[in-house]
CSV table of C-alpha atoms and ligand atoms in Angstrom, one decimal:
chain,number,residue,atom,x,y,z
A,535,MET,CA,4.7,21.7,-7.0
A,536,PRO,CA,4.0,19.8,-3.7
A,537,GLU,CA,0.6,18.3,-3.2
A,538,PRO,CA,-1.6,20.2,-0.7
A,539,LEU,CA,-1.9,18.6,2.7
A,540,SER,CA,-5.3,17.3,3.9
A,541,LEU,CA,-6.1,17.2,7.6
A,542,LEU,CA,-8.7,15.5,9.8
A,543,MET,CA,-9.4,16.1,13.5
A,544,ILE,CA,-10.7,13.6,16.0
A,545,ASP,CA,-11.5,15.6,19.2
A,546,SER,CA,-14.5,15.4,21.6
A,547,ASP,CA,-14.3,19.1,22.4
A,548,ALA,CA,-16.1,21.2,19.7
A,549,MET,CA,-14.5,24.4,20.9
A,550,HIS,CA,-11.0,22.9,20.7
A,551,ARG,CA,-11.8,21.7,17.1
A,552,GLN,CA,-12.9,25.2,16.2
A,553,ALA,CA,-9.8,26.7,17.8
A,554,LEU,CA,-7.6,24.4,15.7
A,555,ARG,CA,-9.4,25.3,12.6
A,556,GLU,CA,-8.7,29.0,13.2
A,557,LEU,CA,-5.0,28.3,13.8
A,558,LEU,CA,-4.7,26.2,10.7
A,559,LYS,CA,-6.2,28.8,8.5
A,560,GLU,CA,-2.7,30.4,8.6
A,561,HIS,CA,-1.1,27.6,6.8
A,562,GLU,CA,-1.4,27.9,3.0
A,563,GLY,CA,-1.5,24.6,1.2
A,564,LEU,CA,-3.4,22.8,4.0
A,565,LYS,CA,-7.1,21.9,3.9
A,566,VAL,CA,-9.1,20.7,6.9
A,567,GLU,CA,-11.1,17.9,5.2
A,568,ALA,CA,-13.3,16.7,8.1
A,569,GLU,CA,-13.7,16.4,11.8
A,570,ALA,CA,-15.1,13.9,14.1
A,571,ALA,CA,-16.1,14.0,17.8
A,572,ASP,CA,-15.4,10.3,18.5
A,573,PRO,CA,-12.8,7.8,17.5
A,574,GLU,CA,-15.1,5.4,15.6
A,575,THR,CA,-16.4,8.1,13.3
A,576,GLY,CA,-12.9,9.4,13.0
A,577,TYR,CA,-11.6,5.9,12.0
A,578,ARG,CA,-14.2,5.6,9.3
A,579,LEU,CA,-13.4,9.0,7.9
A,580,VAL,CA,-9.7,8.3,7.9
A,581,ASN,CA,-10.2,5.0,6.1
A,582,GLN,CA,-12.2,6.8,3.5
A,583,LEU,CA,-10.3,10.1,3.0
A,584,LYS,CA,-6.7,8.9,3.8
A,585,PRO,CA,-5.7,12.4,5.0
A,586,SER,CA,-2.1,13.6,5.1
A,587,ILE,CA,-2.4,14.5,8.8
A,588,VAL,CA,-4.7,13.4,11.6
A,589,ILE,CA,-4.9,15.4,14.9
A,590,LEU,CA,-6.1,13.0,17.6
A,591,GLU,CA,-7.2,13.9,21.1
A,592,LEU,CA,-5.5,11.4,23.4
A,593,GLY,CA,-7.8,11.6,26.4
A,594,ASN,CA,-7.3,10.7,30.0
A,595,PRO,CA,-6.4,7.9,30.6
A,596,PRO,CA,-4.5,7.8,27.3
A,597,ASP,CA,-4.8,4.0,26.6
A,598,PRO,CA,-7.9,4.0,24.4
A,599,GLY,CA,-6.4,6.9,22.3
A,600,LEU,CA,-3.1,5.1,22.0
A,601,ALA,CA,-4.9,2.0,20.6
A,602,VAL,CA,-6.7,4.3,18.1
A,603,ILE,CA,-3.3,5.5,16.7
A,604,GLU,CA,-2.4,2.0,15.6
A,605,ARG,CA,-5.8,1.4,14.0
A,606,LEU,CA,-5.6,4.6,12.1
A,607,LEU,CA,-2.2,3.8,10.8
A,608,VAL,CA,-3.3,0.4,9.5
A,609,ALA,CA,-6.3,2.1,7.8
A,610,SER,CA,-4.1,4.9,6.3
A,611,PRO,CA,-0.4,4.2,6.6
A,612,GLN,CA,0.5,7.3,4.7
A,613,SER,CA,-1.2,9.6,7.3
A,614,THR,CA,0.9,11.4,9.9
A,615,ILE,CA,-0.6,11.4,13.4
A,616,PHE,CA,-0.4,14.3,15.7
A,617,VAL,CA,-1.7,13.7,19.2
A,618,THR,CA,-3.0,16.4,21.6
A,619,ALA,CA,-3.0,15.7,25.4
A,620,ASP,CA,-3.3,17.6,28.7
A,621,GLY,CA,0.2,18.0,30.1
A,622,GLN,CA,3.3,16.3,28.9
A,623,ARG,CA,4.0,13.2,30.9
A,624,ALA,CA,7.2,11.6,29.5
A,625,ASP,CA,5.7,8.1,29.6
A,626,THR,CA,2.6,9.2,27.6
A,627,ILE,CA,4.8,10.9,25.0
A,628,LEU,CA,7.0,7.8,24.7
A,629,ARG,CA,4.0,5.5,24.4
A,630,ALA,CA,2.4,7.8,21.7
A,631,VAL,CA,5.6,7.8,19.7
A,632,ARG,CA,5.9,4.0,20.0
A,633,ALA,CA,2.3,3.7,18.8
A,634,GLY,CA,3.2,5.7,15.7
A,635,ALA,CA,2.4,9.3,16.5
A,636,GLN,CA,4.8,11.8,15.0
A,637,GLU,CA,4.0,15.0,16.9
A,638,PHE,CA,2.9,15.5,20.5
A,639,LEU,CA,1.1,18.8,21.2
A,640,VAL,CA,0.0,20.0,24.7
A,641,ARG,CA,-3.6,21.1,25.0
A,642,PRO,CA,-4.8,23.8,24.4
A,643,VAL,CA,-2.6,23.7,21.4
A,644,ASN,CA,-0.6,26.9,20.7
A,645,LYS,CA,-0.2,28.3,17.2
A,646,LYS,CA,3.6,28.3,17.1
A,647,ASP,CA,3.9,24.6,17.9
A,648,LEU,CA,1.1,23.5,15.6
A,649,LEU,CA,2.3,25.4,12.6
A,650,ALA,CA,5.9,24.3,13.1
A,651,ALA,CA,4.7,20.7,13.2
A,652,VAL,CA,2.6,21.1,10.0
A,653,GLN,CA,5.6,22.7,8.4
A,654,ARG,CA,7.9,19.8,9.3
A,655,ILE,CA,5.4,17.3,7.7
A,656,ALA,CA,5.0,19.5,4.6
A,657,ARG,CA,8.8,19.4,4.1
A,658,GLN,CA,9.0,15.6,4.7
A,659,ARG,CA,6.2,15.0,2.3
A,660,SER,CA,7.6,17.1,-0.6
A,661,LEU,CA,10.9,15.2,-0.2
A,662,ALA,CA,9.1,11.8,-0.2
A,663,GLN,CA,7.2,12.9,-3.3
A,664,LEU,CA,10.5,13.5,-5.1
A,665,VAL,CA,11.8,10.1,-4.1
A,666,THR,CA,8.7,8.1,-5.1
A,667,ALA,CA,7.5,10.2,-8.0
A,668,GLU,CA,7.3,7.2,-10.2
A,669,LYS,CA,5.2,4.8,-8.1
A,670,GLY,CA,4.2,1.3,-8.9
A,671,LYS,CA,0.9,-0.4,-8.4
A,672,VAL,CA,-0.1,-3.1,-5.9
A,673,ILE,CA,-2.3,-5.8,-7.4
A,674,THR,CA,-3.6,-8.2,-4.8
A,675,LEU,CA,-5.4,-11.5,-5.4
A,676,PHE,CA,-7.8,-12.6,-2.8
A,677,GLY,CA,-10.2,-15.5,-2.7
A,678,CYS,CA,-12.7,-15.7,0.0
A,679,LYS,CA,-12.9,-19.4,-0.3
A,680,GLY,CA,-9.8,-21.5,-0.5
A,681,GLY,CA,-8.7,-23.7,-3.4
A,682,ARG,CA,-10.3,-21.5,-6.1
A,683,GLY,CA,-7.1,-20.7,-8.0
A,684,THR,CA,-5.9,-17.5,-6.3
A,685,THR,CA,-2.3,-18.6,-6.1
A,686,LEU,CA,-2.3,-20.0,-9.6
A,687,ILE,CA,-3.5,-16.7,-11.0
A,688,THR,CA,-1.0,-14.7,-8.9
A,689,LEU,CA,1.9,-16.7,-10.2
A,690,ASN,CA,0.9,-16.4,-13.9
A,691,LEU,CA,-0.2,-12.8,-13.8
A,692,ALA,CA,3.1,-11.8,-12.2
A,693,VAL,CA,5.0,-13.7,-14.9
A,694,ALA,CA,2.8,-12.3,-17.7
A,695,LEU,CA,3.3,-8.7,-16.5
A,696,ALA,CA,7.1,-9.2,-16.4
A,697,LYS,CA,7.2,-10.9,-19.7
A,698,SER,CA,4.9,-8.7,-21.7
A,699,PHE,CA,6.1,-5.3,-20.5
A,700,GLY,CA,9.7,-5.8,-19.4
A,701,GLN,CA,9.0,-3.8,-16.2
A,702,PRO,CA,10.2,-4.8,-12.8
A,703,VAL,CA,7.6,-7.0,-11.1
A,704,ALA,CA,7.6,-8.3,-7.5
A,705,ALA,CA,5.5,-11.2,-6.3
A,706,VAL,CA,4.7,-11.2,-2.6
A,707,ASP,CA,3.5,-14.3,-0.8
A,708,LEU,CA,1.2,-13.1,2.0
A,709,ASP,CA,-0.3,-16.5,2.6
A,710,LEU,CA,2.0,-16.5,5.6
A,711,GLN,CA,1.3,-20.0,6.9
A,712,ALA,CA,0.5,-21.9,3.8
A,713,GLY,CA,2.1,-20.0,1.0
A,714,ASP,CA,3.7,-22.0,-1.8
A,715,LEU,CA,4.7,-19.5,-4.4
A,716,SER,CA,8.4,-20.4,-4.0
A,717,LEU,CA,7.5,-24.0,-4.8
A,718,LEU,CA,5.4,-23.0,-7.9
A,719,PHE,CA,8.2,-20.6,-9.1
A,720,ASN,CA,10.6,-23.5,-8.4
A,721,LEU,CA,12.8,-21.3,-6.3
A,722,LYS,CA,14.7,-21.7,-3.0
A,723,PRO,CA,14.7,-18.2,-1.6
A,724,PRO,CA,17.4,-17.6,1.1
A,725,TYR,CA,15.3,-14.8,2.7
A,726,THR,CA,11.6,-14.4,3.2
A,727,ILE,CA,9.0,-11.9,4.2
A,728,HIS,CA,9.9,-12.6,7.8
A,729,ASP,CA,13.4,-11.2,7.3
A,730,ALA,CA,11.9,-8.1,5.6
A,731,VAL,CA,9.3,-7.4,8.2
A,732,MET,CA,11.5,-8.0,11.2
A,733,ASN,CA,14.0,-5.5,9.8
A,734,MET,CA,11.5,-2.9,8.8
A,735,ASP,CA,12.9,-0.2,11.1
A,736,ARG,CA,16.2,-0.1,9.2
A,737,VAL,CA,15.1,-1.4,5.8
A,738,ASP,CA,15.3,0.8,2.7
A,739,THR,CA,14.4,0.1,-0.9
A,740,LEU,CA,17.8,-1.3,-1.7
A,741,PHE,CA,18.0,-3.6,1.3
A,742,LEU,CA,14.4,-4.8,0.7
A,743,LYS,CA,15.2,-5.6,-3.0
A,744,SER,CA,18.2,-7.7,-1.8
A,745,LEU,CA,15.8,-10.0,0.1
A,746,LEU,CA,13.8,-10.9,-3.0
A,747,CYS,CA,14.7,-14.0,-5.1
A,748,ASP,CA,14.9,-13.5,-8.8
A,749,HIS,CA,13.0,-15.8,-11.3
A,750,PRO,CA,14.2,-16.1,-14.9
A,751,SER,CA,10.8,-14.7,-16.0
A,752,GLY,CA,11.8,-11.3,-14.5
A,753,VAL,CA,9.7,-11.7,-11.4
A,754,SER,CA,11.3,-11.1,-8.0
A,755,LEU,CA,9.7,-13.1,-5.3
A,756,LEU,CA,9.3,-12.2,-1.6
A,757,ALA,CA,8.5,-15.6,-0.3
A,758,ALA,CA,6.3,-16.6,2.7
A,759,PRO,CA,8.1,-17.5,5.9
A,760,GLN,CA,9.9,-20.9,5.9
A,761,ARG,CA,8.9,-21.8,9.4
A,762,LEU,CA,5.3,-21.7,10.6
A,763,GLU,CA,6.0,-19.8,13.8
A,764,GLU,CA,7.8,-17.1,11.8
A,765,ALA,CA,4.4,-15.8,10.6
A,766,ASP,CA,3.2,-14.9,14.2
A,767,PRO,CA,5.2,-11.7,14.9
A,768,ILE,CA,4.4,-10.1,11.5
A,769,GLN,CA,2.3,-7.0,12.3
A,770,PRO,CA,-0.3,-5.5,9.9
A,771,LEU,CA,1.4,-2.1,9.9
A,772,ARG,CA,4.7,-3.7,8.8
A,773,ILE,CA,2.9,-5.3,5.9
A,774,SER,CA,1.5,-2.0,4.6
A,775,GLN,CA,4.9,-0.3,5.1
A,776,MET,CA,6.6,-3.1,3.2
A,777,LEU,CA,4.2,-3.0,0.3
A,778,SER,CA,4.5,0.8,0.1
A,779,LEU,CA,8.3,0.5,0.0
A,780,LEU,CA,8.1,-2.2,-2.8
A,781,LYS,CA,6.0,0.2,-4.8
A,782,ALA,CA,8.9,2.6,-5.0
A,783,SER,CA,11.1,-0.1,-6.8
A,784,PHE,CA,8.7,-2.2,-8.8
A,785,ALA,CA,6.2,-1.2,-11.5
A,786,TYR,CA,3.9,-4.0,-10.2
A,787,VAL,CA,3.7,-5.7,-6.9
A,788,VAL,CA,1.5,-8.7,-7.3
A,789,VAL,CA,0.4,-10.1,-3.9
A,790,ASP,CA,-1.0,-13.6,-3.1
A,791,THR,CA,-3.1,-13.9,0.1
A,792,ALA,CA,-4.7,-16.5,2.3
A,793,PRO,CA,-8.5,-16.8,2.2
A,794,THR,CA,-8.9,-15.2,5.6
A,795,TYR,CA,-10.0,-11.9,6.9
A,796,ASP,CA,-7.3,-11.4,9.5
A,797,GLU,CA,-5.8,-8.0,10.1
A,798,ARG,CA,-2.7,-8.7,8.1
A,799,THR,CA,-4.6,-9.5,5.0
A,800,LEU,CA,-6.9,-6.5,5.4
A,801,ALA,CA,-3.8,-4.3,5.9
A,802,ALA,CA,-2.6,-5.5,2.4
A,803,LEU,CA,-6.0,-5.0,0.9
A,804,ASP,CA,-6.2,-1.5,2.2
A,805,VAL,CA,-3.0,-0.4,0.5
A,806,THR,CA,-3.9,-2.3,-2.7
A,807,ASP,CA,-4.5,-0.4,-5.9
A,808,THR,CA,-6.3,-3.2,-7.8
A,809,LEU,CA,-8.0,-6.0,-5.8
A,810,LEU,CA,-8.6,-9.0,-7.9
A,811,LEU,CA,-11.3,-11.0,-6.1
A,812,VAL,CA,-11.1,-14.7,-7.2
A,813,ALA,CA,-14.3,-16.8,-7.2
A,814,ALA,CA,-15.4,-19.9,-8.9
A,815,PRO,CA,-18.9,-20.4,-10.5
A,816,ASP,CA,-20.1,-22.8,-7.7
A,817,LEU,CA,-22.7,-21.8,-5.2
A,818,SER,CA,-20.5,-22.0,-2.1
A,819,SER,CA,-17.8,-19.8,-3.7
A,820,LEU,CA,-20.4,-17.2,-4.9
A,821,TYR,CA,-22.1,-17.2,-1.4
A,822,HIS,CA,-18.8,-16.3,0.3
A,823,THR,CA,-17.9,-13.9,-2.4
A,824,GLN,CA,-21.1,-12.0,-1.8
A,825,ARG,CA,-20.3,-11.7,1.9
A,826,CYS,CA,-16.9,-10.5,1.0
A,827,LEU,CA,-18.3,-7.8,-1.4
A,828,ASP,CA,-20.6,-6.7,1.4
A,829,LEU,CA,-17.5,-6.3,3.7
A,830,PHE,CA,-15.7,-4.3,1.1
A,831,ASP,CA,-18.8,-2.0,0.9
A,832,ARG,CA,-18.6,-1.5,4.6
A,833,LEU,CA,-14.9,-0.8,4.4
A,834,ALA,CA,-15.7,1.9,1.9
A,835,TYR,CA,-13.5,0.3,-0.8
A,836,ASP,CA,-13.9,2.1,-4.1
A,837,PRO,CA,-15.9,-0.4,-6.3
A,838,GLU,CA,-13.6,0.5,-9.1
A,839,LYS,CA,-10.7,-1.0,-7.1
A,840,VAL,CA,-12.4,-4.4,-6.8
A,841,LYS,CA,-12.5,-6.6,-9.9
A,842,LEU,CA,-14.1,-9.9,-9.9
A,843,LEU,CA,-12.4,-12.9,-11.6
A,844,LEU,CA,-14.3,-16.1,-12.2
A,845,ASN,CA,-12.0,-19.1,-12.4
A,846,ARG,CA,-12.5,-22.6,-13.7
A,847,CYS,CA,-15.5,-21.6,-15.9
A,848,PRO,CA,-17.1,-24.1,-18.3
A,849,SER,CA,-16.6,-23.3,-22.0
A,850,PRO,CA,-18.3,-21.1,-23.1
A,851,PRO,CA,-18.5,-19.1,-19.9
A,852,GLY,CA,-21.6,-17.1,-20.7
A,853,ASN,CA,-24.0,-18.8,-18.4
A,854,ALA,CA,-21.6,-18.9,-15.5
A,855,THR,CA,-20.9,-15.2,-15.9
A,856,LYS,CA,-24.6,-14.4,-16.1
A,857,THR,CA,-25.4,-16.3,-12.9
A,858,ALA,CA,-22.5,-14.8,-11.0
A,859,GLN,CA,-23.5,-11.3,-12.0
A,860,GLU,CA,-27.1,-11.9,-11.0
A,861,ILE,CA,-26.1,-13.2,-7.6
A,862,LEU,CA,-23.3,-10.8,-6.8
A,863,LYS,CA,-24.7,-7.7,-8.5
A,864,CYS,CA,-21.2,-7.0,-9.6
A,865,PRO,CA,-19.6,-7.2,-13.1
A,866,VAL,CA,-17.3,-10.1,-13.8
A,867,PHE,CA,-14.1,-8.6,-15.0
A,868,TRP,CA,-12.5,-11.7,-16.3
A,869,THR,CA,-13.2,-15.4,-16.7
A,870,PHE,CA,-10.7,-18.2,-16.9
A,871,PRO,CA,-11.4,-21.7,-18.3
A,872,GLU,CA,-10.6,-25.0,-16.6
A,873,ASP,CA,-7.4,-26.3,-18.2
A,874,GLU,CA,-5.7,-29.7,-17.8
A,875,ALA,CA,-2.4,-28.1,-18.7
A,876,VAL,CA,-2.2,-26.5,-15.3
A,877,MET,CA,-1.1,-29.7,-13.6
A,878,THR,CA,1.6,-30.4,-16.2
A,879,SER,CA,3.0,-26.9,-15.9
A,880,LEU,CA,3.1,-27.1,-12.1
A,881,ILE,CA,4.9,-30.4,-12.1
A,882,ALA,CA,7.4,-29.1,-14.6
A,883,GLY,CA,7.9,-26.0,-12.4
A,884,LYS,CA,7.2,-23.8,-15.4
A,885,PRO,CA,4.4,-21.2,-15.1
A,886,LEU,CA,1.8,-21.5,-17.9
A,887,ALA,CA,2.3,-17.8,-18.7
A,888,LEU,CA,5.8,-18.6,-19.9
A,889,GLY,CA,4.2,-20.1,-23.0
A,890,GLY,CA,2.0,-23.1,-22.3
A,891,LYS,CA,1.6,-24.7,-25.7
A,892,ASN,CA,-2.0,-25.7,-26.6
A,893,SER,CA,-3.2,-24.3,-23.4
A,894,PRO,CA,-6.4,-22.3,-23.6
A,895,LEU,CA,-5.6,-20.7,-20.2
A,896,ALA,CA,-2.1,-19.4,-21.0
A,897,ALA,CA,-3.2,-16.7,-23.3
A,898,HIS,CA,-5.6,-15.3,-20.7
A,899,PHE,CA,-2.8,-14.3,-18.4
A,900,SER,CA,-1.1,-12.1,-21.0
A,901,ALA,CA,-4.4,-10.6,-22.0
A,902,LEU,CA,-5.3,-9.9,-18.4
A,903,ALA,CA,-1.8,-8.4,-17.8
A,904,ALA,CA,-2.3,-6.1,-20.8
A,905,ARG,CA,-5.7,-5.1,-19.5
A,906,LEU,CA,-4.2,-4.1,-16.1
A,907,ASP,CA,-1.2,-2.4,-17.5
A,908,ARG,CA,-1.6,1.3,-17.1
A,909,ARG,CA,-0.1,2.0,-20.5
A,910,GLU,CA,-2.4,-0.3,-22.4
A,911,ARG,CA,-5.9,1.2,-22.5
A,912,SER,CA,-7.3,-0.2,-25.7
A,913,VAL,CA,-6.6,-3.9,-25.7
A,914,PRO,CA,-9.2,-6.0,-27.5
A,915,PHE,CA,-11.1,-8.4,-25.4
A,916,PRO,CA,-11.7,-12.1,-25.8
A,917,PRO,CA,-15.0,-12.5,-27.7
A,918,HIS,CA,-16.9,-13.8,-24.6
A,919,MET,CA,-16.3,-10.5,-22.8
A,920,GLU,CA,-18.7,-8.4,-24.8
A,921,LYS,CA,-20.1,-5.1,-23.8
A,922,ARG,CA,-23.0,-5.2,-21.4
A,923,LYS,CA,-24.7,-2.0,-20.9
A,924,ASP,CA,-27.9,-3.1,-19.2
A,925,SER,CA,-28.2,-3.2,-15.4
A,926,VAL,CA,-28.7,-6.7,-14.0
A,927,ALA,CA,-32.1,-7.3,-12.5
A,928,ALA,CA,-32.3,-8.6,-8.9
A,929,PRO,CA,-33.2,-12.3,-8.7
A,930,SER,CA,-36.7,-12.7,-7.6
A,931,ARG,CA,-37.1,-16.2,-6.2
A,932,GLY,CA,-35.5,-19.6,-5.3
A,933,LEU,CA,-32.0,-19.9,-4.0
A,934,LEU,CA,-30.9,-16.7,-5.7
A,935,SER,CA,-33.3,-14.7,-3.4
A,936,LEU,CA,-31.0,-15.6,-0.5
A,937,PHE,CA,-28.5,-13.2,-1.9
A,938,ARG,CA,-29.5,-9.7,-1.0
A,939,ARG,CA,-27.0,-7.2,-2.5
A,940,LYS,CA,-28.3,-4.1,-4.1
A,941,PRO,CA,-28.9,-4.1,-7.9
A,942,PHE,CA,-26.1,-2.5,-9.8
A,943,THR,CA,-25.5,-0.9,-13.1
A,944,ILE,CA,-22.4,-2.0,-15.0
A,945,PRO,CA,-20.6,1.3,-15.5
A,946,GLN,CA,-18.5,0.1,-18.5
A,947,SER,CA,-18.1,-3.1,-20.4
A,948,GLN,CA,-16.4,-6.0,-18.6
A,949,GLY,CA,-12.7,-5.5,-18.4
A,950,GLU,CA,-12.9,-2.2,-20.3
A,951,GLU,CA,-11.4,-0.2,-17.4
A,952,GLY,CA,-7.9,-0.9,-16.2
B,1637,ATP,N1,-8.2,-22.8,-14.3
B,1637,ATP,C1,-7.7,-23.9,-13.7
B,1637,ATP,N2,-7.7,-25.1,-14.4
B,1637,ATP,C2,-7.2,-26.2,-13.8
B,1637,ATP,N3,-6.8,-26.3,-12.5
B,1637,ATP,C3,-6.8,-25.1,-11.8
B,1637,ATP,C4,-7.3,-23.9,-12.3
B,1637,ATP,N4,-7.2,-23.0,-11.4
B,1637,ATP,C5,-6.7,-23.6,-10.3
B,1637,ATP,N5,-6.4,-24.9,-10.5
B,1637,ATP,C6,-5.9,-25.9,-9.6
B,1637,ATP,O1,-6.7,-25.8,-8.4
B,1637,ATP,C7,-5.9,-26.0,-7.2
B,1637,ATP,C8,-6.1,-24.9,-6.3
B,1637,ATP,O2,-5.5,-23.7,-6.9
B,1637,ATP,P1,-4.7,-22.7,-6.0
B,1637,ATP,O3,-3.7,-23.3,-5.1
B,1637,ATP,O4,-4.2,-21.6,-6.9
B,1637,ATP,O5,-5.9,-22.1,-5.2
B,1637,ATP,P2,-5.9,-21.1,-3.9
B,1637,ATP,O6,-7.2,-20.3,-4.1
B,1637,ATP,O7,-4.7,-20.3,-3.9
B,1637,ATP,O8,-6.0,-22.1,-2.7
B,1637,ATP,P3,-5.5,-21.9,-1.2
B,1637,ATP,O9,-6.7,-21.4,-0.5
B,1637,ATP,O10,-5.2,-23.3,-0.8
B,1637,ATP,O11,-4.4,-21.0,-1.2
B,1637,ATP,C9,-4.4,-26.2,-7.7
B,1637,ATP,O12,-4.1,-27.5,-7.9
B,1637,ATP,C10,-4.5,-25.5,-9.1
B,1637,ATP,O13,-3.5,-25.9,-9.9
B,1638,MG,MG1,-3.3,-20.0,-2.4
């Protein structure tokens, strides 16, 4: 049974919106989710609702509307954009299609054209659902301050997922200018993300898989560009498309990112299923993590999608966890200890998750992998991650009062939800 289509309209003319609603009533299996009279409200709603179809008024001149198409597709790459415009100038149609619109409808929109366009999309979507029925999950690691262990955790989490569950796992190095996952995996990949993204127009899942470099652990790596200048032409939209395509072939796509808020990183975060936010228990890291959580609020990310990891914690981590939760008003999902074995494993080119003997950190990666694996819902937690049912009170004075996030209630115990 194909999923029903959801639709959102962005149109400054209330009468035209009403007319479209009337016409669309005829199409069973389609629901008009929302409408907006201006592009900004429309963008926010699209980001939040990820509708199947957006009908966007192009306006005259069309340039601002054309720019909106690209933004909408970055926020919701799965959406199909219909544009409506007065008249049908060939250059406007061409520019709309190049910006990513799939259907061009002349205003006032007539019923036959509109319903035929919706029908085409319904057919394409049911076909796509068949192809990608068994979809993977994108897990992205992001640290808002550099050097806090984001790459180390990406590397070992990918290995632990592959090792523990024998499922296909891809690691993607989206730290486009400073990525070093290939070094840490001890691989020399012949192709990189630059090759994948530059060929996106003709790439399919098989071709994309052939660009990845296999590691003995079972992880396939899509490495960061080899040359610095190769990062420049990589567009945000291409990144979302590439991650969506990888999801069709891999049970897990584990993504490493740079500690920056550029559009390419945000494009990846938008299509991410589980966003692991890496912080350390120092004041500077917590300060930047708080600003990052505020941004995620404004981007309307589901709080369930964002999980906070605290790296390089003292042992036991209780006080560090408590302070971080008080400051950030957000539950800590996982804590990792500081471990001297990290350096030895990196020099040996052997990820700790492959079996670091006498390493307190190594076991954390397989436990975290089990926690995140969809099939494992009842994995026991390390003892320090006990249930916390109480809400955390807002700090009242001192340095902590600089942090102004709203109080929160922990919905479930730390790490209990996957
Ligand atoms: N738990 C840990 N115990 C010991 N060393 C660690 C731990 N976590 C990270 N490190 C070390 O800290 C350094 C920084 O880690 P890493 O490169 O993973 O951070 P990053 O957040 O990805 O940094 P960047 O912003 O440069 O990408 C590395 O040398 C790494 O081995
Ligand atoms: Mg890094």
